[in-house]
PDB file of C-alpha atoms in Angstrom:
ATOM      1  CA  LYS H   1      -5.590 -21.402  -2.770  1.00 68.00           C
ATOM      2  CA  ALA H   2      -5.992 -17.817  -4.307  1.00 81.00           C
ATOM      3  CA  GLY H   3      -5.233 -14.588  -3.189  1.00 93.00           C
ATOM      4  CA  VAL H   4      -6.882 -11.407  -1.990  1.00 96.00           C
ATOM      5  CA  THR H   5      -8.512  -9.852  -4.719  1.00 97.00           C
ATOM      6  CA  GLN H   6      -8.579  -6.307  -5.486  1.00 98.00           C
ATOM      7  CA  THR H   7      -9.793  -4.591  -8.454  1.00 97.00           C
ATOM      8  CA  PRO H   8      -9.343  -1.833  -9.718  1.00 97.00           C
ATOM      9  CA  ARG H   9      -5.601  -2.398  -9.013  1.00 97.00           C
ATOM     10  CA  TYR H  10      -5.413   2.052 -10.290  1.00 97.00           C
ATOM     11  CA  LEU H  11      -7.681   4.350 -11.159  1.00 97.00           C
ATOM     12  CA  ILE H  12      -7.539   7.899 -11.183  1.00 98.00           C
ATOM     13  CA  LYS H  13     -10.326  10.262 -10.918  1.00 98.00           C
ATOM     14  CA  THR H  14     -11.204  14.748  -9.735  1.00 98.00           C
ATOM     15  CA  ARG H  15     -12.080  16.211  -7.266  1.00 98.00           C
ATOM     16  CA  GLY H  16     -15.713  16.083  -6.571  1.00 98.00           C
ATOM     17  CA  GLN H  17     -16.610  12.586  -7.998  1.00 98.00           C
ATOM     18  CA  GLN H  18     -17.151   9.348  -5.591  1.00 98.00           C
ATOM     19  CA  VAL H  19     -15.300   6.166  -6.374  1.00 98.00           C
ATOM     20  CA  THR H  20     -16.284   2.648  -5.468  1.00 98.00           C
ATOM     21  CA  LEU H  21     -12.979  -0.283  -4.591  1.00 98.00           C
ATOM     22  CA  SER H  22     -13.918  -3.150  -4.320  1.00 98.00           C
ATOM     23  CA  CYS H  23     -11.863  -6.300  -2.896  1.00 98.00           C
ATOM     24  CA  SER H  24     -12.784 -10.614  -2.270  1.00 98.00           C
ATOM     25  CA  PRO H  25     -11.302 -12.317   0.132  1.00 96.00           C
ATOM     26  CA  ILE H  26      -9.271 -16.244   0.342  1.00 94.00           C
ATOM     27  CA  SER H  27     -12.099 -18.545  -0.340  1.00 94.00           C
ATOM     28  CA  GLY H  28     -13.683 -18.553   3.243  1.00 90.00           C
ATOM     29  CA  HIS H  29     -12.512 -15.932   5.246  1.00 91.00           C
ATOM     30  CA  ARG H  30     -15.213 -14.413   6.179  1.00 90.00           C
ATOM     31  CA  SER H  31     -13.800 -10.417   7.818  1.00 90.00           C
ATOM     32  CA  VAL H  32     -12.585  -8.217   5.331  1.00 93.00           C
ATOM     33  CA  SER H  33     -11.437  -5.045   7.065  1.00 93.00           C
ATOM     34  CA  TRP H  34     -10.029  -1.958   3.841  1.00 95.00           C
ATOM     35  CA  TYR H  35      -6.726   0.297   5.369  1.00 95.00           C
ATOM     36  CA  GLN H  36      -5.837   3.574   3.973  1.00 96.00           C
ATOM     37  CA  GLN H  37      -2.178   4.038   2.602  1.00 96.00           C
ATOM     38  CA  THR H  38      -0.227   7.817   2.522  1.00 93.00           C
ATOM     39  CA  PRO H  39       3.686   8.314   3.083  1.00 87.00           C
ATOM     40  CA  GLY H  40       2.358  10.619   5.990  1.00 83.00           C
ATOM     41  CA  GLN H  41      -0.001   9.227   7.908  1.00 85.00           C
ATOM     42  CA  GLY H  42       0.833   5.106   6.935  1.00 88.00           C
ATOM     43  CA  LEU H  43      -1.607   2.535   6.870  1.00 91.00           C
ATOM     44  CA  GLN H  44      -4.907   4.202   9.335  1.00 92.00           C
ATOM     45  CA  PHE H  45      -7.987   1.070   9.230  1.00 91.00           C
ATOM     46  CA  LEU H  46     -11.135   2.323   7.027  1.00 94.00           C
ATOM     47  CA  PHE H  47     -13.768  -0.543   8.916  1.00 91.00           C
ATOM     48  CA  GLU H  48     -13.927  -3.966   9.303  1.00 91.00           C
ATOM     49  CA  TYR H  49     -16.941  -5.878   8.360  1.00 93.00           C
ATOM     50  CA  PHE H  50     -17.534  -9.289   9.600  1.00 91.00           C
ATOM     51  CA  SER H  51     -21.258 -11.164   7.745  1.00 91.00           C
ATOM     52  CA  GLU H  52     -21.967  -8.267   6.505  1.00 94.00           C
ATOM     53  CA  THR H  53     -22.062  -6.223   9.347  1.00 94.00           C
ATOM     54  CA  GLN H  54     -20.047  -3.925  10.305  1.00 93.00           C
ATOM     55  CA  ARG H  55     -17.306  -4.548  13.333  1.00 88.00           C
ATOM     56  CA  ASN H  56     -15.236  -1.916  13.805  1.00 86.00           C
ATOM     57  CA  LYS H  57     -14.775   1.813  12.626  1.00 90.00           C
ATOM     58  CA  GLY H  58     -11.437   4.690  12.534  1.00 90.00           C
ATOM     59  CA  ASN H  59     -11.464   8.014  12.249  1.00 91.00           C
ATOM     60  CA  PHE H  60     -12.751   8.087   9.220  1.00 95.00           C
ATOM     61  CA  PRO H  61     -15.196  11.008   7.534  1.00 96.00           C
ATOM     62  CA  GLY H  62     -18.575   9.353   6.080  1.00 96.00           C
ATOM     63  CA  ARG H  63     -17.371  10.566   2.758  1.00 97.00           C
ATOM     64  CA  PHE H  64     -15.235   7.284   3.442  1.00 98.00           C
ATOM     65  CA  SER H  65     -18.571   3.403   3.444  1.00 97.00           C
ATOM     66  CA  GLY H  66     -18.798  -0.303   2.500  1.00 97.00           C
ATOM     67  CA  ARG H  67     -20.105  -2.405   3.193  1.00 97.00           C
ATOM     68  CA  GLN H  68     -20.100  -6.565   2.803  1.00 97.00           C
ATOM     69  CA  PHE H  69     -21.489  -9.325   0.478  1.00 97.00           C
ATOM     70  CA  SER H  70     -23.358 -13.087   1.030  1.00 96.00           C
ATOM     71  CA  ASN H  71     -20.199 -13.830  -0.510  1.00 95.00           C
ATOM     72  CA  SER H  72     -17.665 -11.979   1.475  1.00 95.00           C
ATOM     73  CA  ARG H  73     -17.095  -9.481  -1.104  1.00 97.00           C
ATOM     74  CA  SER H  74     -16.496  -6.258   0.377  1.00 98.00           C
ATOM     75  CA  GLU H  75     -16.570  -2.706  -1.437  1.00 98.00           C
ATOM     76  CA  MET H  76     -16.104   0.076   0.200  1.00 98.00           C
ATOM     77  CA  ASN H  77     -16.738   4.290  -1.589  1.00 98.00           C
ATOM     78  CA  VAL H  78     -16.006   7.604  -1.604  1.00 98.00           C
ATOM     79  CA  SER H  79     -17.831   9.623  -1.490  1.00 96.00           C
ATOM     80  CA  THR H  80     -17.195  13.464  -2.893  1.00 97.00           C
ATOM     81  CA  LEU H  81     -12.778  12.940  -3.854  1.00 98.00           C
ATOM     82  CA  GLU H  82     -10.947  14.921  -1.801  1.00 98.00           C
ATOM     83  CA  LEU H  83      -6.662  15.850  -3.242  1.00 97.00           C
ATOM     84  CA  GLY H  84      -6.455  14.027   0.218  1.00 96.00           C
ATOM     85  CA  ASP H  85      -7.679  11.121  -0.657  1.00 97.00           C
ATOM     86  CA  SER H  86      -5.371   9.916  -2.858  1.00 97.00           C
ATOM     87  CA  ALA H  87      -3.561   6.929  -1.176  1.00 97.00           C
ATOM     88  CA  LEU H  88      -3.416   3.219  -1.196  1.00 97.00           C
ATOM     89  CA  TYR H  89      -5.856   1.523  -0.291  1.00 98.00           C
ATOM     90  CA  LEU H  90      -5.219  -1.564   0.367  1.00 97.00           C
ATOM     91  CA  CYS H  91      -7.712  -4.597   2.001  1.00 96.00           C
ATOM     92  CA  ALA H  92      -6.776  -7.124   4.705  1.00 93.00           C
ATOM     93  CA  SER H  93      -9.142 -10.633   4.692  1.00 91.00           C
ATOM     94  CA  ASN H  94      -9.437 -13.005   8.471  1.00 85.00           C
ATOM     95  CA  PRO H  95     -11.033 -16.167   8.832  1.00 80.00           C
ATOM     96  CA  THR H  96     -12.706 -14.376  11.771  1.00 74.00           C
ATOM     97  CA  PRO H  97     -13.076 -11.245  13.099  1.00 70.00           C
ATOM     98  CA  GLY H  98     -10.383  -9.680  15.600  1.00 63.00           C
ATOM     99  CA  SER H  99      -6.727  -8.990  15.106  1.00 54.00           C
ATOM    100  CA  TYR H 100      -4.802 -12.748  16.893  1.00 62.00           C
ATOM    101  CA  ASN H 101      -5.789 -13.527  13.538  1.00 66.00           C
ATOM    102  CA  GLU H 102      -2.896 -13.004  10.240  1.00 78.00           C
ATOM    103  CA  GLN H 103      -4.419 -10.280   8.400  1.00 85.00           C
ATOM    104  CA  PHE H 104      -4.586 -11.812   4.672  1.00 90.00           C
ATOM    105  CA  PHE H 105      -3.130  -8.316   2.446  1.00 94.00           C
ATOM    106  CA  GLY H 106      -4.189  -7.981  -0.924  1.00 96.00           C
ATOM    107  CA  PRO H 107      -2.207  -5.692  -3.404  1.00 95.00           C
ATOM    108  CA  GLY H 108      -3.822  -2.468  -3.270  1.00 97.00           C
ATOM    109  CA  THR H 109      -6.272   0.107  -5.388  1.00 98.00           C
ATOM    110  CA  ARG H 110      -3.976   3.273  -5.682  1.00 97.00           C
ATOM    111  CA  LEU H 111      -6.355   6.025  -6.457  1.00 98.00           C
ATOM    112  CA  THR H 112      -5.094   8.902  -8.271  1.00 97.00           C
ATOM    113  CA  VAL H 113      -7.461  11.773  -7.290  1.00 98.00           C
ATOM    114  CA  LEU H 114      -6.174  15.382  -9.965  1.00 97.00           C
TER     115      LEU H 114
ATOM    116  CA  GLN I   1      -2.824   9.006  18.283  1.00 47.00           C
ATOM    117  CA  GLN I   2       0.352   8.157  19.083  1.00 56.00           C
ATOM    118  CA  GLN I   3      -0.383   4.350  20.346  1.00 84.00           C
ATOM    119  CA  VAL I   4       2.248   2.909  18.602  1.00 92.00           C
ATOM    120  CA  LYS I   5       5.869   4.506  18.137  1.00 95.00           C
ATOM    121  CA  GLN I   6       8.281   2.532  16.019  1.00 96.00           C
ATOM    122  CA  SER I   7      11.650   3.961  15.297  1.00 97.00           C
ATOM    123  CA  PRO I   8      14.215   3.689  13.488  1.00 97.00           C
ATOM    124  CA  GLN I   9      11.701   5.409   9.754  1.00 96.00           C
ATOM    125  CA  SER I  10      14.349   4.308   7.062  1.00 97.00           C
ATOM    126  CA  LEU I  11      17.463   1.923   8.235  1.00 97.00           C
ATOM    127  CA  ILE I  12      20.308   1.141   6.243  1.00 98.00           C
ATOM    128  CA  VAL I  13      22.275  -1.535   6.733  1.00 98.00           C
ATOM    129  CA  GLN I  14      25.683  -4.263   4.935  1.00 98.00           C
ATOM    130  CA  LYS I  15      24.586  -7.291   3.823  1.00 98.00           C
ATOM    131  CA  GLY I  16      25.333  -9.450   7.104  1.00 98.00           C
ATOM    132  CA  GLY I  17      25.362  -6.990   9.426  1.00 98.00           C
ATOM    133  CA  ILE I  18      22.218  -7.107  12.089  1.00 98.00           C
ATOM    134  CA  SER I  19      19.053  -5.029  11.685  1.00 98.00           C
ATOM    135  CA  ILE I  20      16.426  -4.099  14.443  1.00 98.00           C
ATOM    136  CA  ILE I  21      13.992  -2.319  14.333  1.00 98.00           C
ATOM    137  CA  ASN I  22      10.684  -1.368  18.072  1.00 98.00           C
ATOM    138  CA  CYS I  23       7.634  -0.498  18.236  1.00 97.00           C
ATOM    139  CA  ALA I  24       6.692   1.153  22.172  1.00 97.00           C
ATOM    140  CA  TYR I  25       3.166   0.639  22.379  1.00 94.00           C
ATOM    141  CA  GLU I  26       0.924   2.403  24.530  1.00 92.00           C
ATOM    142  CA  ASN I  27      -2.001  -0.192  24.980  1.00 86.00           C
ATOM    143  CA  THR I  28      -1.427  -2.631  28.232  1.00 86.00           C
ATOM    144  CA  ALA I  29      -4.744  -4.395  26.836  1.00 84.00           C
ATOM    145  CA  PHE I  30      -2.842  -4.693  22.964  1.00 86.00           C
ATOM    146  CA  ASP I  31      -1.802  -9.352  23.033  1.00 85.00           C
ATOM    147  CA  TYR I  32      -0.549 -10.192  19.688  1.00 87.00           C
ATOM    148  CA  PHE I  33       2.374  -7.923  18.059  1.00 92.00           C
ATOM    149  CA  PRO I  34       2.740  -9.204  14.820  1.00 92.00           C
ATOM    150  CA  TRP I  35       5.843  -6.789  11.927  1.00 95.00           C
ATOM    151  CA  TYR I  36       4.711  -7.100   8.959  1.00 95.00           C
ATOM    152  CA  GLN I  37       6.593  -6.382   5.846  1.00 97.00           C
ATOM    153  CA  GLN I  38       5.978  -5.118   3.121  1.00 96.00           C
ATOM    154  CA  PHE I  39       7.600  -4.734  -0.507  1.00 95.00           C
ATOM    155  CA  PRO I  40       6.646  -1.738  -3.256  1.00 92.00           C
ATOM    156  CA  GLY I  41       3.781  -2.812  -5.272  1.00 88.00           C
ATOM    157  CA  LYS I  42       2.348  -5.000  -2.627  1.00 92.00           C
ATOM    158  CA  GLY I  43       0.173  -4.919   0.394  1.00 94.00           C
ATOM    159  CA  PRO I  44       2.073  -6.492   4.180  1.00 94.00           C
ATOM    160  CA  ALA I  45       2.401  -9.727   4.704  1.00 94.00           C
ATOM    161  CA  LEU I  46       2.552 -10.641   8.174  1.00 91.00           C
ATOM    162  CA  LEU I  47       6.886 -11.794   9.606  1.00 95.00           C
ATOM    163  CA  ILE I  48       6.206 -12.739  12.603  1.00 94.00           C
ATOM    164  CA  ALA I  49       4.043 -12.087  15.871  1.00 92.00           C
ATOM    165  CA  ILE I  50       4.775 -12.852  19.221  1.00 91.00           C
ATOM    166  CA  ARG I  51       1.746 -13.445  22.223  1.00 88.00           C
ATOM    167  CA  PRO I  52       2.950 -11.870  26.178  1.00 87.00           C
ATOM    168  CA  ASP I  53       3.105 -15.180  27.797  1.00 89.00           C
ATOM    169  CA  VAL I  54       7.279 -15.231  25.878  1.00 91.00           C
ATOM    170  CA  SER I  55       9.790 -13.220  25.093  1.00 93.00           C
ATOM    171  CA  GLU I  56      11.686 -14.096  22.180  1.00 96.00           C
ATOM    172  CA  LYS I  57      10.835 -15.704  19.444  1.00 96.00           C
ATOM    173  CA  LYS I  58      12.276 -16.761  15.964  1.00 97.00           C
ATOM    174  CA  GLU I  59      11.859 -17.760  13.247  1.00 96.00           C
ATOM    175  CA  GLY I  60      14.742 -18.289  10.696  1.00 97.00           C
ATOM    176  CA  ARG I  61      16.923 -15.026  10.525  1.00 98.00           C
ATOM    177  CA  PHE I  62      14.244 -12.777  11.772  1.00 98.00           C
ATOM    178  CA  THR I  63      13.748 -12.746  16.187  1.00 98.00           C
ATOM    179  CA  ILE I  64      11.095 -11.002  18.461  1.00 97.00           C
ATOM    180  CA  SER I  65      12.139  -9.313  21.387  1.00 96.00           C
ATOM    181  CA  PHE I  66       8.717  -8.173  23.420  1.00 95.00           C
ATOM    182  CA  ASN I  67       9.717  -6.221  26.772  1.00 94.00           C
ATOM    183  CA  LYS I  68       6.358  -6.118  29.023  1.00 92.00           C
ATOM    184  CA  SER I  69       7.197  -3.771  31.106  1.00 93.00           C
ATOM    185  CA  ALA I  70       8.834  -1.259  29.068  1.00 95.00           C
ATOM    186  CA  LYS I  71       6.118  -1.952  26.847  1.00 94.00           C
ATOM    187  CA  GLN I  72       7.663  -2.564  23.579  1.00 96.00           C
ATOM    188  CA  PHE I  73       9.182  -5.240  20.647  1.00 96.00           C
ATOM    189  CA  SER I  74      11.146  -5.252  18.309  1.00 98.00           C
ATOM    190  CA  LEU I  75      12.414  -7.288  14.424  1.00 98.00           C
ATOM    191  CA  HIS I  76      16.191  -8.400  15.060  1.00 98.00           C
ATOM    192  CA  ILE I  77      17.150  -9.273  11.703  1.00 98.00           C
ATOM    193  CA  MET I  78      20.296 -11.517  11.532  1.00 98.00           C
ATOM    194  CA  ASP I  79      22.701 -11.350   8.608  1.00 98.00           C
ATOM    195  CA  SER I  80      20.596  -9.331   6.493  1.00 98.00           C
ATOM    196  CA  GLN I  81      20.264  -9.147   2.415  1.00 98.00           C
ATOM    197  CA  PRO I  82      19.950  -7.075   0.350  1.00 97.00           C
ATOM    198  CA  GLY I  83      16.451  -9.142  -0.530  1.00 97.00           C
ATOM    199  CA  ASP I  84      14.828  -7.970   3.310  1.00 98.00           C
ATOM    200  CA  SER I  85      15.672  -4.299   1.861  1.00 98.00           C
ATOM    201  CA  ALA I  86      10.838  -3.384   2.434  1.00 97.00           C
ATOM    202  CA  THR I  87       8.812  -1.847   4.863  1.00 97.00           C
ATOM    203  CA  TYR I  88       8.250  -3.122   7.890  1.00 97.00           C
ATOM    204  CA  PHE I  89       5.082  -2.788  10.566  1.00 96.00           C
ATOM    205  CA  CYS I  90       4.546  -3.086  13.406  1.00 95.00           C
ATOM    206  CA  ALA I  91       1.284  -3.552  13.894  1.00 91.00           C
ATOM    207  CA  PRO I  92      -0.180  -4.463  17.950  1.00 90.00           C
ATOM    208  CA  GLY I  93      -3.764  -5.285  18.982  1.00 83.00           C
ATOM    209  CA  THR I  94      -6.417  -7.977  20.827  1.00 76.00           C
ATOM    210  CA  GLY I  95      -9.242 -10.542  19.805  1.00 63.00           C
ATOM    211  CA  GLY I  96     -11.753  -7.031  20.010  1.00 57.00           C
ATOM    212  CA  PHE I  97      -9.336  -3.529  18.601  1.00 61.00           C
ATOM    213  CA  LYS I  98      -8.609  -2.654  15.357  1.00 66.00           C
ATOM    214  CA  THR I  99      -5.253  -3.544  14.261  1.00 74.00           C
ATOM    215  CA  ILE I 100      -3.159  -0.462  14.947  1.00 84.00           C
ATOM    216  CA  PHE I 101       0.413  -0.028  12.878  1.00 90.00           C
ATOM    217  CA  GLY I 102       3.440   1.428  13.493  1.00 93.00           C
ATOM    218  CA  ALA I 103       4.514   4.231  11.177  1.00 93.00           C
ATOM    219  CA  GLY I 104       6.600   1.941   8.868  1.00 95.00           C
ATOM    220  CA  THR I 105      10.899   1.501   8.992  1.00 97.00           C
ATOM    221  CA  ARG I 106      12.515   1.186   5.161  1.00 97.00           C
ATOM    222  CA  LEU I 107      14.853  -1.052   5.054  1.00 98.00           C
ATOM    223  CA  PHE I 108      17.769  -1.567   3.058  1.00 98.00           C
ATOM    224  CA  VAL I 109      20.653  -3.208   2.707  1.00 98.00           C
ATOM    225  CA  LYS I 110      23.170  -2.725   1.250  1.00 97.00           C
ATOM    226  CA  ALA I 111      25.128  -5.441  -1.268  1.00 92.00           C
TER     227      ALA I 111
END
């Protein structure tokens, strides 16, 4: 069974631009969560989607948004990029929502904002 | 939000030694206590997890000890190996709330 895939793996953008990251969960998994990982703040929860609906949201500004498609694939978008948005963005999938289940993480997308 | 406090930040252990990482939490609604392991260039992966109805769970060289009254749980790595060198995260949660990750502990096992 293929794992969680994230594209692209690396991305370089400049301040003010916008970016879209993609995540394909494990086949059969319907819940997708996004995290931002930085050396200073660690792993911070962005949002969780299940059946195309946002189920939970972390404490991030409105520049961070996401969506989920009917095939459970998910995208996150960051508009008006800031230097502080440089981070590893991780996607995790679960069979169903809720943290009782093991979260299966992808390798992440490394975003650098110049 | 300081709902989860993980310590130490970093740890150096000799090969064959015991590595101990601690996690303290505030939210008494948490009822699922996992530890994740992350290697450089990879996403975190579940290592071991415990529910609060038991005080200890062992899987191979990895053990979780859970102290409900103190609101703490620990990861013990017995006979630590260089291949265990990674960053470890506690991530307590419940079925209805978003997972909160600890700040992480960078473990280095010296050969």
